[in-house]
Structure formats: structure tokens, C-alpha cells
Coordinates of C-alpha atoms and ligand atoms in Angstrom, one line a residue:
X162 CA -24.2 -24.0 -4.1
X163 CA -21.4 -23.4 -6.6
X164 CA -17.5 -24.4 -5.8
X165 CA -15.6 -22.9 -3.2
X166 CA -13.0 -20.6 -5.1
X167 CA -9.0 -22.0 -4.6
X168 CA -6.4 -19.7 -3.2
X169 CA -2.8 -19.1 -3.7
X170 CA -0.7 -17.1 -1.9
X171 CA 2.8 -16.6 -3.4
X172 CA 5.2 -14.7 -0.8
X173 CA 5.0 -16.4 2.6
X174 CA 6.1 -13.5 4.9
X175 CA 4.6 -11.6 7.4
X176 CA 1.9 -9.7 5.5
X177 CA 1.0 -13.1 3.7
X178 CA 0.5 -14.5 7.4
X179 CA -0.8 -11.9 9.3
X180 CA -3.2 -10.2 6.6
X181 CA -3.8 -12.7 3.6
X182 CA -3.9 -15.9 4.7
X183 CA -5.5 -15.0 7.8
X184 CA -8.9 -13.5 6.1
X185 CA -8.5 -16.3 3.7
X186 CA -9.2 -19.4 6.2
X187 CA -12.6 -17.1 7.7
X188 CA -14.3 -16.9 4.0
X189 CA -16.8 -20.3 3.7
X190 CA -16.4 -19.6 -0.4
X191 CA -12.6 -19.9 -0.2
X192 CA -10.6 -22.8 0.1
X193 CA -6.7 -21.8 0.6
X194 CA -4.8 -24.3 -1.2
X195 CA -1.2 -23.5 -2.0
X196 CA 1.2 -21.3 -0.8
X197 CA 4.8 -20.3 -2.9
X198 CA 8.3 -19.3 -1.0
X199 CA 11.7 -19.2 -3.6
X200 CA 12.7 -20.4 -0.3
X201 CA 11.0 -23.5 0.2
X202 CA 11.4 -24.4 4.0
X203 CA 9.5 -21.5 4.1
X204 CA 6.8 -22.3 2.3
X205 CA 6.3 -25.7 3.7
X206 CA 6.8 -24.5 7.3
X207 CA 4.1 -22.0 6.4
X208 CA 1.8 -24.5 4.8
X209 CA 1.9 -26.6 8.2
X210 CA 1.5 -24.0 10.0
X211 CA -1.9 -22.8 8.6
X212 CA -3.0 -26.1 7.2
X213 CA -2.5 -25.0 3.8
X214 CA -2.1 -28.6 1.9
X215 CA 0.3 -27.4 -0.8
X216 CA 3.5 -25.8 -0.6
X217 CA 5.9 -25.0 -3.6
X218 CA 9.0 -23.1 -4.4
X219 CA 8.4 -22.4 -8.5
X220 CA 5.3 -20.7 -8.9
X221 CA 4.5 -22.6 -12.1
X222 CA 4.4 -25.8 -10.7
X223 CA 1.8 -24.6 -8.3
X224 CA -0.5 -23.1 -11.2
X225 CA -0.1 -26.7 -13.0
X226 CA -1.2 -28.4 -10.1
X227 CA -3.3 -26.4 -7.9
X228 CA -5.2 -24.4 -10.5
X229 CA -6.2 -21.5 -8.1
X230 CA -8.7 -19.2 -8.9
X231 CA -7.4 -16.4 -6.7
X232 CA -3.7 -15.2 -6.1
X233 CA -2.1 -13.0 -3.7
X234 CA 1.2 -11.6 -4.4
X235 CA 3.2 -10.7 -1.1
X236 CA 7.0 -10.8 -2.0
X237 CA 9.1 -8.4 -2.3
X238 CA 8.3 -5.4 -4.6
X239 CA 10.8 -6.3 -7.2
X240 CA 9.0 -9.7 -8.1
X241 CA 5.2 -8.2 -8.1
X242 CA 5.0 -7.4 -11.5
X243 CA 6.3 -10.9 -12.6
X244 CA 3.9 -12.7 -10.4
X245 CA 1.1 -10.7 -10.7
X246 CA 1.0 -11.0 -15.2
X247 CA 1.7 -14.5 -14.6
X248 CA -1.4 -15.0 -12.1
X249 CA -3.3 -13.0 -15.0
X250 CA -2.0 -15.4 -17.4
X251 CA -3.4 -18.2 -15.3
X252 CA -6.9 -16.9 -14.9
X253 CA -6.9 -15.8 -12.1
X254 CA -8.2 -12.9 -10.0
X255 CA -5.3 -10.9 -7.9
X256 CA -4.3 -9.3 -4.8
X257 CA -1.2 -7.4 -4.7
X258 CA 0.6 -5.9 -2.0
X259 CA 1.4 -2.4 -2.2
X260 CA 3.3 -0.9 -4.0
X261 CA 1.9 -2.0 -7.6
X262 CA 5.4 -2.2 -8.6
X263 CA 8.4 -0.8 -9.3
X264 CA 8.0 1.5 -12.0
X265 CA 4.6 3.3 -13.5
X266 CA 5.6 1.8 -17.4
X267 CA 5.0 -2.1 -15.0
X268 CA 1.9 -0.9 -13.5
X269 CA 0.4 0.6 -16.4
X270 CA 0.7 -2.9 -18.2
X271 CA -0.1 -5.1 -15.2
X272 CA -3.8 -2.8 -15.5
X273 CA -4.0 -3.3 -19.2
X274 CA -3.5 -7.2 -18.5
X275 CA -6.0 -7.3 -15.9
X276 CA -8.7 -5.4 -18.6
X277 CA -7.3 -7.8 -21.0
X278 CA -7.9 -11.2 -19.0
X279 CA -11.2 -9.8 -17.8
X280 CA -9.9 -10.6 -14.2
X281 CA -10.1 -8.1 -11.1
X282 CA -6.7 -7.0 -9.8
X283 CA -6.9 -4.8 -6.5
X284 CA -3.6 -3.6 -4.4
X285 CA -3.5 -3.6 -0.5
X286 CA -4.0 -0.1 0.0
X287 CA -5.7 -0.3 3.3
X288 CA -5.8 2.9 5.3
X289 CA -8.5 4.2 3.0
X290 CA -10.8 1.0 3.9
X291 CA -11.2 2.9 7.8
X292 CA -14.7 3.5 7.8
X293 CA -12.7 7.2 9.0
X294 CA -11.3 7.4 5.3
X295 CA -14.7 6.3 3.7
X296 CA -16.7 8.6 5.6
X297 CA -14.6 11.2 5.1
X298 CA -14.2 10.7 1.5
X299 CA -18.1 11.4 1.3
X300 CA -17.9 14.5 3.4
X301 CA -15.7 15.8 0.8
X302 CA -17.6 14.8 -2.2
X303 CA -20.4 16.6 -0.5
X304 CA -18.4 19.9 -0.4
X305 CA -18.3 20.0 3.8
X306 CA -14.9 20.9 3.7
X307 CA -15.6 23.7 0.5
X308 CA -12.5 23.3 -1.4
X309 CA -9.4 21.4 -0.5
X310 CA -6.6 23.5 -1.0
X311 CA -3.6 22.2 1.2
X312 CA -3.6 18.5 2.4
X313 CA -0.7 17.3 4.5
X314 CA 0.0 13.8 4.5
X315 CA 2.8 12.3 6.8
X316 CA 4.4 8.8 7.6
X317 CA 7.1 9.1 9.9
X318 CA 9.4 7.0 11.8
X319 CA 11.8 8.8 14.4
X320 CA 13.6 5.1 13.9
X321 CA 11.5 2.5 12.6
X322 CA 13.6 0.7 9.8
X323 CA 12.0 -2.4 9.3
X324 CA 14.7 -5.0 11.0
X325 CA 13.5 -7.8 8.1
X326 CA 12.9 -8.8 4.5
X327 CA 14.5 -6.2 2.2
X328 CA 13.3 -2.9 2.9
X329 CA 16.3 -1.4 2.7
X330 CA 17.7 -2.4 -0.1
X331 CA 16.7 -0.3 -3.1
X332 CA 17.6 -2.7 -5.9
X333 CA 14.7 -5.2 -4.7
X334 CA 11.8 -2.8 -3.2
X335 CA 12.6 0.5 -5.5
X336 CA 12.8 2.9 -2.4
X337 CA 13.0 3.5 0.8
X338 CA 9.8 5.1 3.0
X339 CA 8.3 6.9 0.5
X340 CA 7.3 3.6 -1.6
X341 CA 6.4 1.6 1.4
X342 CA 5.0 3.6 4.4
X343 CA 4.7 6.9 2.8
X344 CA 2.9 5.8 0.0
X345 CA 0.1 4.6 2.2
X346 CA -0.8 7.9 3.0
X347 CA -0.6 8.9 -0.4
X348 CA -3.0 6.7 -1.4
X349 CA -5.4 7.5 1.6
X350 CA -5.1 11.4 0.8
X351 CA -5.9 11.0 -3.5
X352 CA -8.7 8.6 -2.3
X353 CA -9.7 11.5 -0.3
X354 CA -9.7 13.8 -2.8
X355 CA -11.2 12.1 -5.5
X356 CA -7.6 11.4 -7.5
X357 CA -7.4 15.2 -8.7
X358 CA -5.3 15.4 -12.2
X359 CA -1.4 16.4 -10.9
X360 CA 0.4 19.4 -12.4
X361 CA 3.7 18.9 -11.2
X362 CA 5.4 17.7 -8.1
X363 CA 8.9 18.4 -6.3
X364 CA 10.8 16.5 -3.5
X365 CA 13.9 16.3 -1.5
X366 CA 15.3 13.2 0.3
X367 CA 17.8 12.6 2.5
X368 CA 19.8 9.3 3.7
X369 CA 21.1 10.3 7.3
X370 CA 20.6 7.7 9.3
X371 CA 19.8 4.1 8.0
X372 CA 23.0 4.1 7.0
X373 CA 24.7 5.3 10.0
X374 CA 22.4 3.7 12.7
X375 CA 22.0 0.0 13.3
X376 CA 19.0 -0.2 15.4
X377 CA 15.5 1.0 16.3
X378 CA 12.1 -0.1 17.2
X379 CA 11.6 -2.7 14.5
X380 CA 14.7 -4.2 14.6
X381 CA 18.7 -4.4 13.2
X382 CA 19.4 -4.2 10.0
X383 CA 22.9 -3.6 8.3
X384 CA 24.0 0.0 7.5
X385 CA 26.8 -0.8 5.0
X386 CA 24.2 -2.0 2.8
X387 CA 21.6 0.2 3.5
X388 CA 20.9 2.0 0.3
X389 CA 17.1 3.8 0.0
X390 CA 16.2 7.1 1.2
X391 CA 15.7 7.6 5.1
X392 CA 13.4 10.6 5.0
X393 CA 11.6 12.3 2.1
X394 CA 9.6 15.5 1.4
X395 CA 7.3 16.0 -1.6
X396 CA 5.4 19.1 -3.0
X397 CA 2.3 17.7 -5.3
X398 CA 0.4 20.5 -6.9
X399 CA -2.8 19.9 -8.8
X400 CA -4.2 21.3 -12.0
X401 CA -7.1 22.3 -9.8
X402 CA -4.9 25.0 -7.8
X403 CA -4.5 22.7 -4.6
X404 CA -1.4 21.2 -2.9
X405 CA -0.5 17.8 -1.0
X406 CA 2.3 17.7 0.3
X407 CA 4.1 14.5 1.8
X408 CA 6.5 14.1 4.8
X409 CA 8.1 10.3 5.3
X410 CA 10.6 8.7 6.9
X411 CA 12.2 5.4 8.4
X412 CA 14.3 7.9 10.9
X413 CA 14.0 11.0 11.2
X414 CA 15.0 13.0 14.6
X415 CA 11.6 13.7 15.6
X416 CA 9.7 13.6 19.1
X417 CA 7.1 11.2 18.8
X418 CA 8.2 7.2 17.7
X419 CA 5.2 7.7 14.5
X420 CA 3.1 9.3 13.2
X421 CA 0.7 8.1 10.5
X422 CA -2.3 10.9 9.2
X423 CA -3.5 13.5 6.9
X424 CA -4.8 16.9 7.6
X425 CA -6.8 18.2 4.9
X426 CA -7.9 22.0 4.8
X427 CA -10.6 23.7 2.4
X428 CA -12.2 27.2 2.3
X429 CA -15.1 25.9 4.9
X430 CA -13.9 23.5 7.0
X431 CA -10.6 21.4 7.7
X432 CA -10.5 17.6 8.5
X433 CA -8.1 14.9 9.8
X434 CA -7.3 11.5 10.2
X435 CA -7.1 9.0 11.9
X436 CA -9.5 9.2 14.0
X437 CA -11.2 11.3 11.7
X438 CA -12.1 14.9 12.9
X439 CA -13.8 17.4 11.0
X440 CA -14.0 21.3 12.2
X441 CA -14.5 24.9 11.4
X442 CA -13.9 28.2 12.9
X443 CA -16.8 30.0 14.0
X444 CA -15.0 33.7 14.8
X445 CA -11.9 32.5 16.1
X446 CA -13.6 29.6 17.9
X447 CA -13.3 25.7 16.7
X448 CA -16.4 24.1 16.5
X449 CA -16.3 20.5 15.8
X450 CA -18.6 19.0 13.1
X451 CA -17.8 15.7 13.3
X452 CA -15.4 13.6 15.6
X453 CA -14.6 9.8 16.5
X454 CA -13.2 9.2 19.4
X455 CA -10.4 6.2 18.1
X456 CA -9.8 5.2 15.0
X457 CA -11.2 2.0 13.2
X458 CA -8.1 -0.3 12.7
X459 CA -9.8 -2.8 10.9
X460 CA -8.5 -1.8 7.8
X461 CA -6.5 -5.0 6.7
X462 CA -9.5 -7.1 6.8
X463 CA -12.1 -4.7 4.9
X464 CA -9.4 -4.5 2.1
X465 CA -9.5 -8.0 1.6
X466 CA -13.1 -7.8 2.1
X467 CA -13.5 -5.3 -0.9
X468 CA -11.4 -7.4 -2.9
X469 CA -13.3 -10.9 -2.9
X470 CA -16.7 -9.6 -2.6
X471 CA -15.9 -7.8 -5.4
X472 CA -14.6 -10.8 -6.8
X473 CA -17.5 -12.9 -6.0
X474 CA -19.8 -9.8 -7.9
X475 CA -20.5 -8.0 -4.9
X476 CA -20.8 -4.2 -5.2
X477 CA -17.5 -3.8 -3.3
X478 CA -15.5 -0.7 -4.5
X479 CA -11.7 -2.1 -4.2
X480 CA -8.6 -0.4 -4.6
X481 CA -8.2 -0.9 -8.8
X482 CA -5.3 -1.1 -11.3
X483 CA -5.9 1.8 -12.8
X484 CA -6.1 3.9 -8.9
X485 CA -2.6 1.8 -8.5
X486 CA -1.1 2.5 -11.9
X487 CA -1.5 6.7 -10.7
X488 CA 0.0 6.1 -7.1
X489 CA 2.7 4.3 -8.9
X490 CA 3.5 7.3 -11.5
X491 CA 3.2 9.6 -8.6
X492 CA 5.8 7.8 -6.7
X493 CA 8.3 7.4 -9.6
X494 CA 7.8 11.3 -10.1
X495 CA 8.8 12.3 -6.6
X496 CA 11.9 10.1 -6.7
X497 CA 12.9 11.5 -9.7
X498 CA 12.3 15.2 -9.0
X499 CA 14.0 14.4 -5.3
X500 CA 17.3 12.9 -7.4
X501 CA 17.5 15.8 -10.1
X502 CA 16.6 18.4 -7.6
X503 CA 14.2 20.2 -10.1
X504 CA 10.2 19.6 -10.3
X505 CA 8.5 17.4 -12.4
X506 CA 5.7 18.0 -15.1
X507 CA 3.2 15.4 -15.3
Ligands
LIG108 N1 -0.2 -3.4 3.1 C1 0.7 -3.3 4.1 O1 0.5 -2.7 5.1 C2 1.9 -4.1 4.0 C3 2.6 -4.5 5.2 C4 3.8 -5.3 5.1 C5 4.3 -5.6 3.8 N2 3.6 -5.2 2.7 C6 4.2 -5.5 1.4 O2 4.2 -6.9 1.3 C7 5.3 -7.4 0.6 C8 6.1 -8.4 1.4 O3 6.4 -7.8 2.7 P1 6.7 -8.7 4.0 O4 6.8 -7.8 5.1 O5 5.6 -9.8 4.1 O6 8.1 -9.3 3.6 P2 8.7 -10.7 4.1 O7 10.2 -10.5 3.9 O8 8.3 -11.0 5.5 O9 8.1 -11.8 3.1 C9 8.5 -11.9 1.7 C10 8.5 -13.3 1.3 O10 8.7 -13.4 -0.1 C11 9.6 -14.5 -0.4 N3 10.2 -14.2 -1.7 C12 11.2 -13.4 -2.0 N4 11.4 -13.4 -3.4 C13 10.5 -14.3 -3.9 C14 10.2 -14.8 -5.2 N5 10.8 -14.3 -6.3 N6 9.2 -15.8 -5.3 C15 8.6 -16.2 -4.3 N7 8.8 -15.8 -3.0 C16 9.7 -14.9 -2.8 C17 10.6 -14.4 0.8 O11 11.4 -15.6 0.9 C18 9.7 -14.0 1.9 O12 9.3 -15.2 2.6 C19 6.1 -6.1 0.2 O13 5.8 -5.7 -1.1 C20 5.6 -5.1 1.2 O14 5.6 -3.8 0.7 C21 2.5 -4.5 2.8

């Protein structure tokens, strides 16, 4: 049997604990043997914690002594497209957190570096792992729904700003909801749709409350320095005639505490998730064609699935550089048409 693969994780936070290192230690062909914090009580206290038998603060010295084959990326957005063209330097396959990066222009050459080093690089996009999103993705391609001409995607908080790490400070994660809830369902509605080529897109946001409120359901945070958007609305049109829009927010006065789906509506049939639903009218009557009952949550772990069976030259389709590089240039579109107040041509 050939080597077990070694594992780096660089970013020891929650989503390295809860989602990375915790598929890690369940795969026999994986060995997870370092783990980087620029904070390095962090990294060691993470290390013990999860028998990990390296821990390091400089990122180099891991690669020099660890030599990993595999790297997860899980700090802060700012830092992802440093990490990730360094892992690619090293060799080594990559998972990235969402978002990709910052900026499309960073995206576009962490892709051509991946092509370039021959390595796979996949982002954490997860909700379109739900065996909802998969199956509804073939429903689509198999014209059940005719065409799709107005998809709603939403990610709302009525007052969920995350109460740690920096996501609410623009400088280091390049937005507010948009680039880190809303862009979830972004992803989930092009994957959806089969990435159709954009025309233009328009967008307004607001900051109303993060930086009046102090509190809410994931915490406190400080509203002096509070400095993304709070809530933001996008119009994407495509080339093909259709529209998606997207509704996001970390507080927004709404009823319910979140909501997290996408409604998608063509000439024959409309669908939603999560739990996917799919349904027509049959004279005024809805008829359902297909419906699950709850939603399959296991989303996390089949995204890191994808990624090392596909890494280990499994036919696993992942969520791939070039997929990232167009979520990416999507985002950056919408902020920019929200902050000039006029649409953007892509
Ligand atoms: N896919 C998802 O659903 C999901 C969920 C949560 C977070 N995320 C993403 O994961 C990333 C981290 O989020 P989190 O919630 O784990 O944040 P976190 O604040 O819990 O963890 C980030 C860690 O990175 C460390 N760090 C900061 N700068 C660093 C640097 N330059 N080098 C090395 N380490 C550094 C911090 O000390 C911290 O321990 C973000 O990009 C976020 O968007 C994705």
C-alpha cells in the first residue's frame, strides 16, 4: 500500500476544528501532521487538542519540516491568497475556505497556479455537496424545470453578526455578508444552473445595524469598528435572458432569526431548497414532483470528501478554481455596482 498523504492545516479556528481537521483524522490515507496559527498558543493548544504532533506559527518553517502533501487554508480571507500560492509552491494539493479571495485579479492567478503546479485546488463551497443541491442540479440539466428564468437566492440574519474572528472588519475579510454567508448561496444557485455566462449585475447595500447594535445570536462584537455591509441586495442578469437575484444580511429587521435557500422558477416547473422541493401547477393546483422531507446537512463532510477523493484520483467532481475564480468576479461586481450605485457590465 502506498504512503499515507501528510496534512497541514494553516488557520486553527473554528472551521479548521470543526470541518477540516475533523474529516482529516477519519481518512486511513491521511496522516494530519502540522497545524499553523500567527498566534502560536493557538496553534499548539490546537495541536494538543487533536493530537496533531506539529504546531508552528511561520508557515515556512512548517513546509521545511513537515513536507505536507495536502494544505488547508482557514484564516482569515485577507491571507488566503498568500497561503494558498505558497502551498502551490510547495507541492501541494489545496483546500481553501470560501471565499477564494479578496479580489477576482487573486483568484484568477491562484487558478492559473494551481494549472501551472499540476495540483488540485478546491474551495469550501458546501451547500451545493447536499445530495438536495446535486439532485437538483440533475433535474435541471434534464430540463424538469423548462427554463430558469428567476432564481432567488437569500442568506439572512435578522441579527447574526458573527461575535468572533474578523468578520466585521472589511480590511481583513473584503465584505460583510455578501462575501461570507451570501456568497454561499451564490455558489449553490450558479451550481444550480450550470454557471450561465452574466450580462450585468446591480446591487444596493446598507450598514444599519452592525454598527449601531452590539449583540445578537452569535455573539458581541464592537460597533465603532464595525465597517462591512449589514445587508445587501443584488440583481444578476444572464446573457441567456434569466435573472438571480440575491438578498443577505448579518441584521436585517426581519421575522424569522435565518433564513438560508433558493427558489428557482422555469416555464414548467419551480424548485426549492433546502429541503429540496420540486412542483408545478396543474390548473391552479400544485402538484408536487418531487419532495424531501428535511434537508441533508451533511454538507461539510462531502465537501471534503470531493476534495481528497479527487485528490487521491477518484472521480469526485469538487468545487474548482476556475468555478471559484467566477464566484469571486461576481462578488467584486456586486460590491462595486452596490458602491457606485449604477450596474455593472461583465
Ligand atoms: N465554509 C464555511 O461554511 C465556513 C464557515 C466558517 C468560516 N469559514 C471561512 O474560514 C475562514 C476562517 O474562519 P473561522 O471562522 O475559522 O475564523 P477564526 O477566527 O475562528 O480562525 C482563523 C484563525 O486564523 C488565524 N490567523 C489569522 N491570520 C493568520 C495568518 N496570517 N497566518 C496564520 N494564521 C492566521 C487566527 O489566529 C485564527 O486562529 C474564513 O475565510 C471564513 O470565511 C467558512
Amino acid at each position: 500500500m502506498s504512503r499515507k498523504l501528510r496534512v497541514a492545516i494553516i488557520g486553527a479556528g473554528q472551521v479548521a476544528e470543526i470541518v477540516h481537521a475533523s474529516y482529516y483524522l477519519t481518512r486511513e490515507r491521511l496522516e494530519l501532521v502540522a497545524v499553523v496559527d500567527s498566534h502560536a498558543e493557538r496553534a499548539s493548544e490546537f495541536a494538543e487538542r487533536l493530537g496533531i504532533p506539529h504546531a508552528f506559527s511561520d508557515a515556512s518553517e512548517m513546509y521545511r519540516q513537515c513536507q505536507p502533501d495536502i494544505v488547508s487554508v482557514c484564516t482569515p480571507n485577507r491571507f488566503h491568497h498568500q497561503h494558498v500560492m505558497q502551498a502551490l509552491e510547495q507541492g501541494c494539493h489545496v483546500m481553501c475556505e470560501k471565499p477564494p479571495a479578496m479580489a477576482p485579479e487573486q483568484a484568477a492567478e491562484m487558478r492559473d497556479a494551481a494549472r501551472k503546479a499540476g495540483k488540485v485546488l478546491a474551495y469550501d463551497f458546501h451547500h451545493r455537496f447536499a445530495s438536495d443541491t446535486q439532485l437538483l442540479r440533475e433535474q435541471v440539466a434534464a430540463g424538469t424545470l423548462g427554463e430558469v428564468y428567476v432564481t432567488t437566492a437569500k442568506a439572512l440574519r435578522r441579527c447574526g453578526v458573527p461575535g468572533w474572528g474578523v468578520f466585521t472588519n472589511k480590511e481583513l475579510q473584503g465584505g460583510g455578508p455578501l462575501i461570507d454567508i451570501g456568497i454561499h448561496m451564490l455558489d449553490a444557485a450558479m451550481y444550480v444552473l450550470g454557471f450561465p455566462a452574466v450580462r450585468r449585475v446591480s446591487a444596493h447595500a446598507f450598514q444599519r445595524l452592525g454598527n449601531r447594535k452590539h449583540s445578537g445570536q452569535f455573539g458581541e462584537w464592537d460597533p465603532k469598528v464595525y465597517t462591512v455591509e449589514d445587508a445587501l441586495f443584488a440583481t444578476i442578469e444572464f446573457h441567456n435572458g434569466g435573472i438571480l437575484r440575491l438578498e443577505t444580511s448579518f441584521a436585517l429587521n426581519i421575522a424569522p432569526q435565518s433564513v438560508l435557500n433558493v427558489e428557482f422558477c422555469g416555464d414548467n416547473a419551480g424548485a426549492t431548497l433546502f429541503p429540496l422541493h420540486i412542483y408545478q401547477d396543474d390548473g391552479g393546483k400544485l402538484v408536487t414532483l418531487l419532495q424531501r422531507e428535511t434537508a441533508d446537512d451533511n454538507r461539510h463532510v462531502k465537501s471534503m470528501q470531493a476534495f481528497v477523493d479527487h485528490v487521491l484520483g477518484a472521480p469526485a467532481s469538487i468545487a474548482d478554481a476556475q468555478q471559484g475564480y467566477l464566484i469571486q468576479q461576481l462578488v467584486a461586481a456586486i460590491y462595486l455596482a452596490a458602491e457606485q450605485g449604477t450596474s455593472i457590465d461583465l
